[in-house]
mmCIF file with all atom_site columns, C-alpha atoms in Angstrom:
data_model
loop_
_atom_site.group_PDB
_atom_site.id
_atom_site.type_symbol
_atom_site.label_atom_id
_atom_site.label_alt_id
_atom_site.label_comp_id
_atom_site.label_asym_id
_atom_site.label_entity_id
_atom_site.label_seq_id
_atom_site.pdbx_PDB_ins_code
_atom_site.Cartn_x
_atom_site.Cartn_y
_atom_site.Cartn_z
_atom_site.occupancy
_atom_site.B_iso_or_equiv
_atom_site.pdbx_formal_charge
_atom_site.auth_seq_id
_atom_site.auth_comp_id
_atom_site.auth_asym_id
_atom_site.auth_atom_id
_atom_site.pdbx_PDB_model_num
ATOM 1   C CA . UNK A 1 1   ? 77.359  73.594  81.427  1.00 74.00 ? 141 UNK A CA 1
ATOM 2   C CA . UNK A 1 2   ? 78.729  74.753  84.725  1.00 81.00 ? 142 UNK A CA 1
ATOM 3   C CA . UNK A 1 3   ? 76.738  76.904  87.135  1.00 89.00 ? 143 UNK A CA 1
ATOM 4   C CA . UNK A 1 4   ? 76.966  78.275  90.651  1.00 93.00 ? 144 UNK A CA 1
ATOM 5   C CA . UNK A 1 5   ? 74.272  78.798  93.272  1.00 95.00 ? 145 UNK A CA 1
ATOM 6   C CA . UNK A 1 6   ? 74.898  80.943  96.293  1.00 95.00 ? 146 UNK A CA 1
ATOM 7   C CA . UNK A 1 7   ? 72.361  80.454  99.048  1.00 92.00 ? 147 UNK A CA 1
ATOM 8   C CA . UNK A 1 8   ? 71.303  83.753  100.555 1.00 91.00 ? 148 UNK A CA 1
ATOM 9   C CA . UNK A 1 9   ? 71.812  87.092  98.868  1.00 92.00 ? 149 UNK A CA 1
ATOM 10  C CA . UNK A 1 10  ? 72.346  88.698  102.279 1.00 96.00 ? 150 UNK A CA 1
ATOM 11  C CA . UNK A 1 11  ? 73.942  87.213  105.402 1.00 97.00 ? 151 UNK A CA 1
ATOM 12  C CA . UNK A 1 12  ? 74.316  89.012  108.732 1.00 97.00 ? 152 UNK A CA 1
ATOM 13  C CA . UNK A 1 13  ? 76.625  87.879  111.523 1.00 97.00 ? 153 UNK A CA 1
ATOM 14  C CA . UNK A 1 14  ? 77.796  89.495  114.726 1.00 97.00 ? 154 UNK A CA 1
ATOM 15  C CA . UNK A 1 15  ? 81.367  90.644  115.070 1.00 97.00 ? 155 UNK A CA 1
ATOM 16  C CA . UNK A 1 16  ? 83.394  87.727  116.408 1.00 97.00 ? 156 UNK A CA 1
ATOM 17  C CA . UNK A 1 17  ? 80.916  85.108  115.238 1.00 97.00 ? 157 UNK A CA 1
ATOM 18  C CA . UNK A 1 18  ? 81.440  82.389  112.666 1.00 97.00 ? 158 UNK A CA 1
ATOM 19  C CA . UNK A 1 19  ? 81.012  83.353  109.021 1.00 98.00 ? 159 UNK A CA 1
ATOM 20  C CA . UNK A 1 20  ? 79.505  80.744  106.704 1.00 98.00 ? 160 UNK A CA 1
ATOM 21  C CA . UNK A 1 21  ? 78.675  81.579  103.096 1.00 98.00 ? 161 UNK A CA 1
ATOM 22  C CA . UNK A 1 22  ? 77.195  78.749  101.087 1.00 97.00 ? 162 UNK A CA 1
ATOM 23  C CA . UNK A 1 23  ? 78.001  77.817  97.512  1.00 97.00 ? 163 UNK A CA 1
ATOM 24  C CA . UNK A 1 24  ? 76.915  74.860  95.422  1.00 97.00 ? 164 UNK A CA 1
ATOM 25  C CA . UNK A 1 25  ? 78.145  74.233  91.922  1.00 95.00 ? 165 UNK A CA 1
ATOM 26  C CA . UNK A 1 26  ? 77.272  72.188  88.895  1.00 92.00 ? 166 UNK A CA 1
ATOM 27  C CA . UNK A 1 27  ? 79.975  70.923  86.572  1.00 86.00 ? 167 UNK A CA 1
ATOM 28  C CA . UNK A 1 28  ? 80.316  68.060  84.131  1.00 81.00 ? 168 UNK A CA 1
ATOM 29  C CA . UNK A 1 29  ? 84.041  67.683  84.840  1.00 84.00 ? 169 UNK A CA 1
ATOM 30  C CA . UNK A 1 30  ? 86.222  68.177  87.914  1.00 83.00 ? 170 UNK A CA 1
ATOM 31  C CA . UNK A 1 31  ? 85.845  71.887  88.564  1.00 88.00 ? 171 UNK A CA 1
ATOM 32  C CA . UNK A 1 32  ? 88.102  74.719  89.496  1.00 89.00 ? 172 UNK A CA 1
ATOM 33  C CA . UNK A 1 33  ? 86.387  76.719  92.242  1.00 92.00 ? 173 UNK A CA 1
ATOM 34  C CA . UNK A 1 34  ? 86.993  80.232  93.519  1.00 93.00 ? 174 UNK A CA 1
ATOM 35  C CA . UNK A 1 35  ? 85.804  82.818  95.968  1.00 96.00 ? 175 UNK A CA 1
ATOM 36  C CA . UNK A 1 36  ? 86.151  86.487  95.146  1.00 95.00 ? 176 UNK A CA 1
ATOM 37  C CA . UNK A 1 37  ? 85.423  89.466  97.398  1.00 96.00 ? 177 UNK A CA 1
ATOM 38  C CA . UNK A 1 38  ? 84.166  92.879  96.314  1.00 94.00 ? 178 UNK A CA 1
ATOM 39  C CA . UNK A 1 39  ? 84.432  95.846  98.640  1.00 93.00 ? 179 UNK A CA 1
ATOM 40  C CA . UNK A 1 40  ? 82.191  98.867  97.986  1.00 88.00 ? 180 UNK A CA 1
ATOM 41  C CA . UNK A 1 41  ? 83.012  100.745 94.804  1.00 84.00 ? 181 UNK A CA 1
ATOM 42  C CA . UNK A 1 42  ? 85.846  98.384  93.942  1.00 87.00 ? 182 UNK A CA 1
ATOM 43  C CA . UNK A 1 43  ? 86.497  95.527  91.557  1.00 89.00 ? 183 UNK A CA 1
ATOM 44  C CA . UNK A 1 44  ? 86.629  91.887  92.601  1.00 92.00 ? 184 UNK A CA 1
ATOM 45  C CA . UNK A 1 45  ? 89.656  90.401  94.354  1.00 92.00 ? 185 UNK A CA 1
ATOM 46  C CA . UNK A 1 46  ? 90.572  86.727  94.458  1.00 91.00 ? 186 UNK A CA 1
ATOM 47  C CA . UNK A 1 47  ? 90.084  85.424  97.996  1.00 95.00 ? 187 UNK A CA 1
ATOM 48  C CA . UNK A 1 48  ? 91.020  81.781  97.458  1.00 94.00 ? 188 UNK A CA 1
ATOM 49  C CA . UNK A 1 49  ? 90.898  79.020  94.886  1.00 91.00 ? 189 UNK A CA 1
ATOM 50  C CA . UNK A 1 50  ? 90.669  75.241  94.593  1.00 92.00 ? 190 UNK A CA 1
ATOM 51  C CA . UNK A 1 51  ? 92.199  73.525  91.591  1.00 87.00 ? 191 UNK A CA 1
ATOM 52  C CA . UNK A 1 52  ? 93.466  70.079  92.629  1.00 85.00 ? 192 UNK A CA 1
ATOM 53  C CA . UNK A 1 53  ? 94.925  68.442  95.709  1.00 88.00 ? 193 UNK A CA 1
ATOM 54  C CA . UNK A 1 54  ? 93.963  69.358  99.258  1.00 90.00 ? 194 UNK A CA 1
ATOM 55  C CA . UNK A 1 55  ? 90.246  69.973  99.539  1.00 92.00 ? 195 UNK A CA 1
ATOM 56  C CA . UNK A 1 56  ? 90.564  72.538  102.319 1.00 96.00 ? 196 UNK A CA 1
ATOM 57  C CA . UNK A 1 57  ? 92.019  75.722  100.931 1.00 96.00 ? 197 UNK A CA 1
ATOM 58  C CA . UNK A 1 58  ? 93.065  78.781  102.852 1.00 96.00 ? 198 UNK A CA 1
ATOM 59  C CA . UNK A 1 59  ? 92.835  82.296  101.545 1.00 94.00 ? 199 UNK A CA 1
ATOM 60  C CA . UNK A 1 60  ? 93.542  85.818  102.608 1.00 92.00 ? 200 UNK A CA 1
ATOM 61  C CA . UNK A 1 61  ? 92.114  87.512  105.707 1.00 93.00 ? 201 UNK A CA 1
ATOM 62  C CA . UNK A 1 62  ? 91.561  84.238  107.575 1.00 96.00 ? 202 UNK A CA 1
ATOM 63  C CA . UNK A 1 63  ? 89.012  82.793  105.154 1.00 97.00 ? 203 UNK A CA 1
ATOM 64  C CA . UNK A 1 64  ? 88.990  79.180  104.065 1.00 97.00 ? 204 UNK A CA 1
ATOM 65  C CA . UNK A 1 65  ? 86.784  76.935  101.957 1.00 98.00 ? 205 UNK A CA 1
ATOM 66  C CA . UNK A 1 66  ? 86.352  73.203  101.625 1.00 96.00 ? 206 UNK A CA 1
ATOM 67  C CA . UNK A 1 67  ? 85.652  71.388  98.377  1.00 95.00 ? 207 UNK A CA 1
ATOM 68  C CA . UNK A 1 68  ? 83.158  68.574  98.961  1.00 95.00 ? 208 UNK A CA 1
ATOM 69  C CA . UNK A 1 69  ? 82.589  66.620  95.770  1.00 93.00 ? 209 UNK A CA 1
ATOM 70  C CA . UNK A 1 70  ? 79.832  64.448  97.236  1.00 93.00 ? 210 UNK A CA 1
ATOM 71  C CA . UNK A 1 71  ? 77.864  67.533  98.165  1.00 94.00 ? 211 UNK A CA 1
ATOM 72  C CA . UNK A 1 72  ? 78.958  69.622  95.141  1.00 95.00 ? 212 UNK A CA 1
ATOM 73  C CA . UNK A 1 73  ? 79.694  72.384  97.624  1.00 96.00 ? 213 UNK A CA 1
ATOM 74  C CA . UNK A 1 74  ? 82.432  74.916  98.245  1.00 97.00 ? 214 UNK A CA 1
ATOM 75  C CA . UNK A 1 75  ? 81.311  76.845  101.330 1.00 98.00 ? 215 UNK A CA 1
ATOM 76  C CA . UNK A 1 76  ? 83.359  79.774  102.608 1.00 98.00 ? 216 UNK A CA 1
ATOM 77  C CA . UNK A 1 77  ? 84.071  80.109  106.334 1.00 98.00 ? 217 UNK A CA 1
ATOM 78  C CA . UNK A 1 78  ? 85.890  82.311  108.785 1.00 98.00 ? 218 UNK A CA 1
ATOM 79  C CA . UNK A 1 79  ? 85.997  81.500  112.517 1.00 97.00 ? 219 UNK A CA 1
ATOM 80  C CA . UNK A 1 80  ? 85.591  85.067  113.770 1.00 97.00 ? 220 UNK A CA 1
ATOM 81  C CA . UNK A 1 81  ? 84.041  87.892  111.782 1.00 97.00 ? 221 UNK A CA 1
ATOM 82  C CA . UNK A 1 82  ? 85.578  91.337  111.727 1.00 96.00 ? 222 UNK A CA 1
ATOM 83  C CA . UNK A 1 83  ? 83.894  94.580  110.752 1.00 96.00 ? 223 UNK A CA 1
ATOM 84  C CA . UNK A 1 84  ? 86.261  94.873  107.811 1.00 96.00 ? 224 UNK A CA 1
ATOM 85  C CA . UNK A 1 85  ? 84.824  91.655  106.354 1.00 97.00 ? 225 UNK A CA 1
ATOM 86  C CA . UNK A 1 86  ? 81.658  93.475  105.305 1.00 97.00 ? 226 UNK A CA 1
ATOM 87  C CA . UNK A 1 87  ? 81.596  93.096  101.523 1.00 97.00 ? 227 UNK A CA 1
ATOM 88  C CA . UNK A 1 88  ? 80.031  91.094  98.726  1.00 96.00 ? 228 UNK A CA 1
ATOM 89  C CA . UNK A 1 89  ? 81.364  87.607  98.148  1.00 97.00 ? 229 UNK A CA 1
ATOM 90  C CA . UNK A 1 90  ? 81.186  85.725  94.868  1.00 96.00 ? 230 UNK A CA 1
ATOM 91  C CA . UNK A 1 91  ? 81.600  82.012  94.351  1.00 96.00 ? 231 UNK A CA 1
ATOM 92  C CA . UNK A 1 92  ? 82.761  81.007  90.882  1.00 93.00 ? 232 UNK A CA 1
ATOM 93  C CA . UNK A 1 93  ? 83.448  77.882  88.840  1.00 91.00 ? 233 UNK A CA 1
ATOM 94  C CA . UNK A 1 94  ? 85.524  77.049  85.791  1.00 86.00 ? 234 UNK A CA 1
ATOM 95  C CA . UNK A 1 95  ? 85.725  73.740  83.998  1.00 79.00 ? 235 UNK A CA 1
ATOM 96  C CA . UNK A 1 96  ? 89.344  74.081  82.986  1.00 70.00 ? 236 UNK A CA 1
ATOM 97  C CA . UNK A 1 97  ? 92.263  76.357  83.470  1.00 61.00 ? 237 UNK A CA 1
ATOM 98  C CA . UNK A 1 98  ? 91.709  77.807  80.027  1.00 60.00 ? 238 UNK A CA 1
ATOM 99  C CA . UNK A 1 99  ? 88.003  78.403  80.290  1.00 63.00 ? 239 UNK A CA 1
ATOM 100 C CA . UNK A 1 100 ? 86.009  81.343  81.381  1.00 77.00 ? 240 UNK A CA 1
ATOM 101 C CA . UNK A 1 101 ? 84.769  81.729  84.946  1.00 83.00 ? 241 UNK A CA 1
ATOM 102 C CA . UNK A 1 102 ? 81.084  81.556  85.796  1.00 87.00 ? 242 UNK A CA 1
ATOM 103 C CA . UNK A 1 103 ? 80.215  83.691  88.804  1.00 90.00 ? 243 UNK A CA 1
ATOM 104 C CA . UNK A 1 104 ? 77.365  83.254  91.261  1.00 92.00 ? 244 UNK A CA 1
ATOM 105 C CA . UNK A 1 105 ? 75.060  86.158  91.993  1.00 91.00 ? 245 UNK A CA 1
ATOM 106 C CA . UNK A 1 106 ? 76.919  87.063  95.147  1.00 94.00 ? 246 UNK A CA 1
ATOM 107 C CA . UNK A 1 107 ? 76.217  87.177  98.872  1.00 96.00 ? 247 UNK A CA 1
ATOM 108 C CA . UNK A 1 108 ? 76.415  90.456  100.728 1.00 96.00 ? 248 UNK A CA 1
ATOM 109 C CA . UNK A 1 109 ? 77.907  89.947  104.188 1.00 97.00 ? 249 UNK A CA 1
ATOM 110 C CA . UNK A 1 110 ? 76.835  92.352  106.927 1.00 97.00 ? 250 UNK A CA 1
ATOM 111 C CA . UNK A 1 111 ? 78.728  92.477  110.227 1.00 97.00 ? 251 UNK A CA 1
ATOM 112 C CA . UNK A 1 112 ? 76.730  93.532  113.269 1.00 96.00 ? 252 UNK A CA 1
ATOM 113 C CA . UNK A 1 113 ? 78.551  95.302  116.106 1.00 93.00 ? 253 UNK A CA 1
ATOM 114 C CA . UNK B 2 1   ? 102.099 98.428  89.756  1.00 63.00 ? 276 UNK B CA 1
ATOM 115 C CA . UNK B 2 2   ? 99.142  100.617 88.829  1.00 79.00 ? 277 UNK B CA 1
ATOM 116 C CA . UNK B 2 3   ? 96.709  97.737  88.428  1.00 92.00 ? 278 UNK B CA 1
ATOM 117 C CA . UNK B 2 4   ? 94.008  97.607  85.802  1.00 95.00 ? 279 UNK B CA 1
ATOM 118 C CA . UNK B 2 5   ? 92.966  101.110 84.790  1.00 96.00 ? 280 UNK B CA 1
ATOM 119 C CA . UNK B 2 6   ? 89.494  101.942 83.536  1.00 97.00 ? 281 UNK B CA 1
ATOM 120 C CA . UNK B 2 7   ? 88.096  105.187 82.261  1.00 96.00 ? 282 UNK B CA 1
ATOM 121 C CA . UNK B 2 8   ? 85.854  106.939 82.763  1.00 97.00 ? 283 UNK B CA 1
ATOM 122 C CA . UNK B 2 9   ? 84.843  105.925 86.283  1.00 95.00 ? 284 UNK B CA 1
ATOM 123 C CA . UNK B 2 10  ? 81.365  107.331 85.781  1.00 96.00 ? 285 UNK B CA 1
ATOM 124 C CA . UNK B 2 11  ? 79.459  107.996 82.574  1.00 97.00 ? 286 UNK B CA 1
ATOM 125 C CA . UNK B 2 12  ? 76.014  109.487 82.199  1.00 97.00 ? 287 UNK B CA 1
ATOM 126 C CA . UNK B 2 13  ? 74.589  109.662 78.707  1.00 97.00 ? 288 UNK B CA 1
ATOM 127 C CA . UNK B 2 14  ? 71.298  109.941 76.911  1.00 97.00 ? 289 UNK B CA 1
ATOM 128 C CA . UNK B 2 15  ? 69.617  107.089 75.137  1.00 97.00 ? 290 UNK B CA 1
ATOM 129 C CA . UNK B 2 16  ? 70.824  106.764 71.568  1.00 97.00 ? 291 UNK B CA 1
ATOM 130 C CA . UNK B 2 17  ? 74.283  108.145 72.201  1.00 97.00 ? 292 UNK B CA 1
ATOM 131 C CA . UNK B 2 18  ? 77.485  106.217 71.608  1.00 97.00 ? 293 UNK B CA 1
ATOM 132 C CA . UNK B 2 19  ? 79.423  105.186 74.699  1.00 98.00 ? 294 UNK B CA 1
ATOM 133 C CA . UNK B 2 20  ? 83.051  104.069 74.767  1.00 98.00 ? 295 UNK B CA 1
ATOM 134 C CA . UNK B 2 21  ? 84.604  102.470 77.823  1.00 98.00 ? 296 UNK B CA 1
ATOM 135 C CA . UNK B 2 22  ? 88.351  102.096 78.050  1.00 98.00 ? 297 UNK B CA 1
ATOM 136 C CA . UNK B 2 23  ? 90.673  99.666  79.766  1.00 98.00 ? 298 UNK B CA 1
ATOM 137 C CA . UNK B 2 24  ? 94.418  99.422  80.264  1.00 97.00 ? 299 UNK B CA 1
ATOM 138 C CA . UNK B 2 25  ? 95.399  95.972  81.546  1.00 96.00 ? 300 UNK B CA 1
ATOM 139 C CA . UNK B 2 26  ? 98.330  95.263  83.822  1.00 94.00 ? 301 UNK B CA 1
ATOM 140 C CA . UNK B 2 27  ? 101.550 95.334  81.844  1.00 93.00 ? 302 UNK B CA 1
ATOM 141 C CA . UNK B 2 28  ? 102.599 91.857  80.769  1.00 89.00 ? 303 UNK B CA 1
ATOM 142 C CA . UNK B 2 29  ? 99.148  90.344  81.157  1.00 91.00 ? 304 UNK B CA 1
ATOM 143 C CA . UNK B 2 30  ? 97.998  88.647  77.980  1.00 87.00 ? 305 UNK B CA 1
ATOM 144 C CA . UNK B 2 31  ? 94.331  87.946  78.710  1.00 90.00 ? 306 UNK B CA 1
ATOM 145 C CA . UNK B 2 32  ? 91.666  90.602  79.089  1.00 93.00 ? 307 UNK B CA 1
ATOM 146 C CA . UNK B 2 33  ? 88.042  90.227  80.150  1.00 94.00 ? 308 UNK B CA 1
ATOM 147 C CA . UNK B 2 34  ? 85.029  92.576  80.017  1.00 96.00 ? 309 UNK B CA 1
ATOM 148 C CA . UNK B 2 35  ? 82.213  92.024  82.538  1.00 96.00 ? 310 UNK B CA 1
ATOM 149 C CA . UNK B 2 36  ? 78.906  93.720  83.240  1.00 96.00 ? 311 UNK B CA 1
ATOM 150 C CA . UNK B 2 37  ? 77.377  93.826  86.728  1.00 93.00 ? 312 UNK B CA 1
ATOM 151 C CA . UNK B 2 38  ? 73.733  94.568  87.505  1.00 92.00 ? 313 UNK B CA 1
ATOM 152 C CA . UNK B 2 39  ? 71.496  93.876  90.468  1.00 86.00 ? 314 UNK B CA 1
ATOM 153 C CA . UNK B 2 40  ? 69.192  91.715  88.381  1.00 86.00 ? 315 UNK B CA 1
ATOM 154 C CA . UNK B 2 41  ? 71.709  89.604  86.478  1.00 86.00 ? 316 UNK B CA 1
ATOM 155 C CA . UNK B 2 42  ? 74.784  89.739  88.695  1.00 86.00 ? 317 UNK B CA 1
ATOM 156 C CA . UNK B 2 43  ? 78.225  89.565  87.081  1.00 89.00 ? 318 UNK B CA 1
ATOM 157 C CA . UNK B 2 44  ? 78.227  88.542  83.415  1.00 90.00 ? 319 UNK B CA 1
ATOM 158 C CA . UNK B 2 45  ? 81.214  87.909  81.175  1.00 91.00 ? 320 UNK B CA 1
ATOM 159 C CA . UNK B 2 46  ? 80.754  89.819  77.946  1.00 95.00 ? 321 UNK B CA 1
ATOM 160 C CA . UNK B 2 47  ? 83.914  88.976  76.011  1.00 95.00 ? 322 UNK B CA 1
ATOM 161 C CA . UNK B 2 48  ? 87.509  87.980  76.564  1.00 91.00 ? 323 UNK B CA 1
ATOM 162 C CA . UNK B 2 49  ? 90.718  88.321  74.603  1.00 93.00 ? 324 UNK B CA 1
ATOM 163 C CA . UNK B 2 50  ? 93.931  86.345  74.627  1.00 89.00 ? 325 UNK B CA 1
ATOM 164 C CA . UNK B 2 51  ? 96.990  87.935  73.023  1.00 91.00 ? 326 UNK B CA 1
ATOM 165 C CA . UNK B 2 52  ? 94.709  90.671  71.625  1.00 93.00 ? 327 UNK B CA 1
ATOM 166 C CA . UNK B 2 53  ? 92.476  88.131  69.837  1.00 94.00 ? 328 UNK B CA 1
ATOM 167 C CA . UNK B 2 54  ? 88.819  87.751  70.847  1.00 93.00 ? 329 UNK B CA 1
ATOM 168 C CA . UNK B 2 55  ? 88.333  84.205  72.133  1.00 90.00 ? 330 UNK B CA 1
ATOM 169 C CA . UNK B 2 56  ? 84.719  84.158  73.281  1.00 89.00 ? 331 UNK B CA 1
ATOM 170 C CA . UNK B 2 57  ? 82.169  86.907  72.654  1.00 92.00 ? 332 UNK B CA 1
ATOM 171 C CA . UNK B 2 58  ? 79.093  84.811  73.361  1.00 90.00 ? 333 UNK B CA 1
ATOM 172 C CA . UNK B 2 59  ? 78.222  87.044  76.292  1.00 90.00 ? 334 UNK B CA 1
ATOM 173 C CA . UNK B 2 60  ? 77.916  90.191  74.229  1.00 94.00 ? 335 UNK B CA 1
ATOM 174 C CA . UNK B 2 61  ? 74.202  90.955  74.504  1.00 87.00 ? 336 UNK B CA 1
ATOM 175 C CA . UNK B 2 62  ? 73.561  92.219  70.979  1.00 86.00 ? 337 UNK B CA 1
ATOM 176 C CA . UNK B 2 63  ? 75.072  93.908  67.977  1.00 91.00 ? 338 UNK B CA 1
ATOM 177 C CA . UNK B 2 64  ? 74.983  97.270  69.690  1.00 96.00 ? 339 UNK B CA 1
ATOM 178 C CA . UNK B 2 65  ? 77.958  96.095  71.734  1.00 97.00 ? 340 UNK B CA 1
ATOM 179 C CA . UNK B 2 66  ? 81.446  95.780  70.282  1.00 97.00 ? 341 UNK B CA 1
ATOM 180 C CA . UNK B 2 67  ? 84.902  95.362  71.789  1.00 97.00 ? 342 UNK B CA 1
ATOM 181 C CA . UNK B 2 68  ? 88.373  95.812  70.400  1.00 97.00 ? 343 UNK B CA 1
ATOM 182 C CA . UNK B 2 69  ? 91.893  95.245  71.593  1.00 97.00 ? 344 UNK B CA 1
ATOM 183 C CA . UNK B 2 70  ? 94.208  96.947  69.121  1.00 96.00 ? 345 UNK B CA 1
ATOM 184 C CA . UNK B 2 71  ? 97.296  96.243  71.227  1.00 95.00 ? 346 UNK B CA 1
ATOM 185 C CA . UNK B 2 72  ? 98.384  94.559  74.427  1.00 94.00 ? 347 UNK B CA 1
ATOM 186 C CA . UNK B 2 73  ? 97.923  97.678  76.531  1.00 95.00 ? 348 UNK B CA 1
ATOM 187 C CA . UNK B 2 74  ? 94.504  98.937  75.496  1.00 96.00 ? 349 UNK B CA 1
ATOM 188 C CA . UNK B 2 75  ? 90.958  97.747  74.981  1.00 98.00 ? 350 UNK B CA 1
ATOM 189 C CA . UNK B 2 76  ? 87.618  99.427  74.356  1.00 98.00 ? 351 UNK B CA 1
ATOM 190 C CA . UNK B 2 77  ? 84.013  98.402  74.843  1.00 98.00 ? 352 UNK B CA 1
ATOM 191 C CA . UNK B 2 78  ? 81.593  100.403 72.711  1.00 98.00 ? 353 UNK B CA 1
ATOM 192 C CA . UNK B 2 79  ? 77.818  100.625 72.899  1.00 97.00 ? 354 UNK B CA 1
ATOM 193 C CA . UNK B 2 80  ? 76.095  102.227 69.932  1.00 97.00 ? 355 UNK B CA 1
ATOM 194 C CA . UNK B 2 81  ? 73.323  103.231 70.296  1.00 96.00 ? 356 UNK B CA 1
ATOM 195 C CA . UNK B 2 82  ? 72.997  103.077 74.072  1.00 97.00 ? 357 UNK B CA 1
ATOM 196 C CA . UNK B 2 83  ? 69.726  102.201 75.830  1.00 96.00 ? 358 UNK B CA 1
ATOM 197 C CA . UNK B 2 84  ? 68.570  102.643 79.448  1.00 97.00 ? 359 UNK B CA 1
ATOM 198 C CA . UNK B 2 85  ? 68.809  98.883  80.036  1.00 95.00 ? 360 UNK B CA 1
ATOM 199 C CA . UNK B 2 86  ? 72.558  99.119  79.407  1.00 97.00 ? 361 UNK B CA 1
ATOM 200 C CA . UNK B 2 87  ? 72.927  100.956 82.709  1.00 97.00 ? 362 UNK B CA 1
ATOM 201 C CA . UNK B 2 88  ? 75.333  98.888  84.817  1.00 97.00 ? 363 UNK B CA 1
ATOM 202 C CA . UNK B 2 89  ? 78.846  98.755  86.173  1.00 96.00 ? 364 UNK B CA 1
ATOM 203 C CA . UNK B 2 90  ? 81.295  97.506  83.559  1.00 97.00 ? 365 UNK B CA 1
ATOM 204 C CA . UNK B 2 91  ? 84.484  95.851  84.772  1.00 96.00 ? 366 UNK B CA 1
ATOM 205 C CA . UNK B 2 92  ? 87.645  95.072  82.923  1.00 96.00 ? 367 UNK B CA 1
ATOM 206 C CA . UNK B 2 93  ? 89.979  92.381  84.244  1.00 94.00 ? 368 UNK B CA 1
ATOM 207 C CA . UNK B 2 94  ? 93.317  91.026  83.089  1.00 92.00 ? 369 UNK B CA 1
ATOM 208 C CA . UNK B 2 95  ? 95.362  87.922  83.784  1.00 87.00 ? 370 UNK B CA 1
ATOM 209 C CA . UNK B 2 96  ? 98.931  86.880  83.206  1.00 82.00 ? 371 UNK B CA 1
ATOM 210 C CA . UNK B 2 97  ? 98.027  83.779  81.273  1.00 70.00 ? 372 UNK B CA 1
ATOM 211 C CA . UNK B 2 98  ? 94.840  82.204  80.078  1.00 58.00 ? 373 UNK B CA 1
ATOM 212 C CA . UNK B 2 99  ? 94.592  80.630  83.552  1.00 59.00 ? 374 UNK B CA 1
ATOM 213 C CA . UNK B 2 100 ? 91.520  82.682  84.125  1.00 55.00 ? 375 UNK B CA 1
ATOM 214 C CA . UNK B 2 101 ? 91.308  82.352  87.896  1.00 64.00 ? 376 UNK B CA 1
ATOM 215 C CA . UNK B 2 102 ? 94.188  84.766  88.387  1.00 73.00 ? 377 UNK B CA 1
ATOM 216 C CA . UNK B 2 103 ? 92.152  87.715  87.170  1.00 85.00 ? 378 UNK B CA 1
ATOM 217 C CA . UNK B 2 104 ? 92.822  91.229  88.410  1.00 89.00 ? 379 UNK B CA 1
ATOM 218 C CA . UNK B 2 105 ? 89.841  93.548  88.222  1.00 92.00 ? 380 UNK B CA 1
ATOM 219 C CA . UNK B 2 106 ? 89.752  97.255  87.523  1.00 94.00 ? 381 UNK B CA 1
ATOM 220 C CA . UNK B 2 107 ? 87.612  99.641  89.607  1.00 92.00 ? 382 UNK B CA 1
ATOM 221 C CA . UNK B 2 108 ? 84.798  99.600  87.054  1.00 95.00 ? 383 UNK B CA 1
ATOM 222 C CA . UNK B 2 109 ? 82.883  102.183 85.035  1.00 97.00 ? 384 UNK B CA 1
ATOM 223 C CA . UNK B 2 110 ? 79.413  103.034 86.276  1.00 97.00 ? 385 UNK B CA 1
ATOM 224 C CA . UNK B 2 111 ? 77.265  103.732 83.210  1.00 98.00 ? 386 UNK B CA 1
ATOM 225 C CA . UNK B 2 112 ? 73.903  105.442 83.451  1.00 98.00 ? 387 UNK B CA 1
ATOM 226 C CA . UNK B 2 113 ? 71.816  105.806 80.310  1.00 97.00 ? 388 UNK B CA 1
ATOM 227 C CA . UNK B 2 114 ? 68.832  108.123 80.685  1.00 96.00 ? 389 UNK B CA 1
#
């Protein structure tokens, strides 16, 4: 069965600094991988997704993630953090396009002025 | 586009009472998902429908929980009787196809059972 582990329930970075949110997955077949963002008192929004093809995927708001099969990782990065990036970020995995998504427990990103 | 609509946004009820949460998916979307979010367990999929038919309800915690989708534009999640441990934020999401990664989430219903 597929699963997702997000390292660090809370991450703090200074405004303008690099953002790195870590995600490792477990899947018995080539996975579909996603990052979702949740702003306070809102539902989740799709940030980016990997299905097949290029392993570096770009999403909204300057975020990107790289699928590394050898490391079973799908870390989320952004070169320069902005105050508006403060939110909770969820990594998720699905084993097929028709299957349900399994979400990680989330990482809350804090941006320090 | 109004997005996924959920009602009520907040619900406070006493233990033992029946609770009904409502969801209107985005028009034209044919898959609908119910999730529960808590600090302890994170985001859990409870049940999902495709073309109004329940596909997977393995996440429904127990028989006190039930979900229906009588038509393409409406779904309910019912808890009867409610218990304090049911307190959580319940999200509804919909997608255009069964390609589940294109899910659009509603704003959630915050349920408090006292």
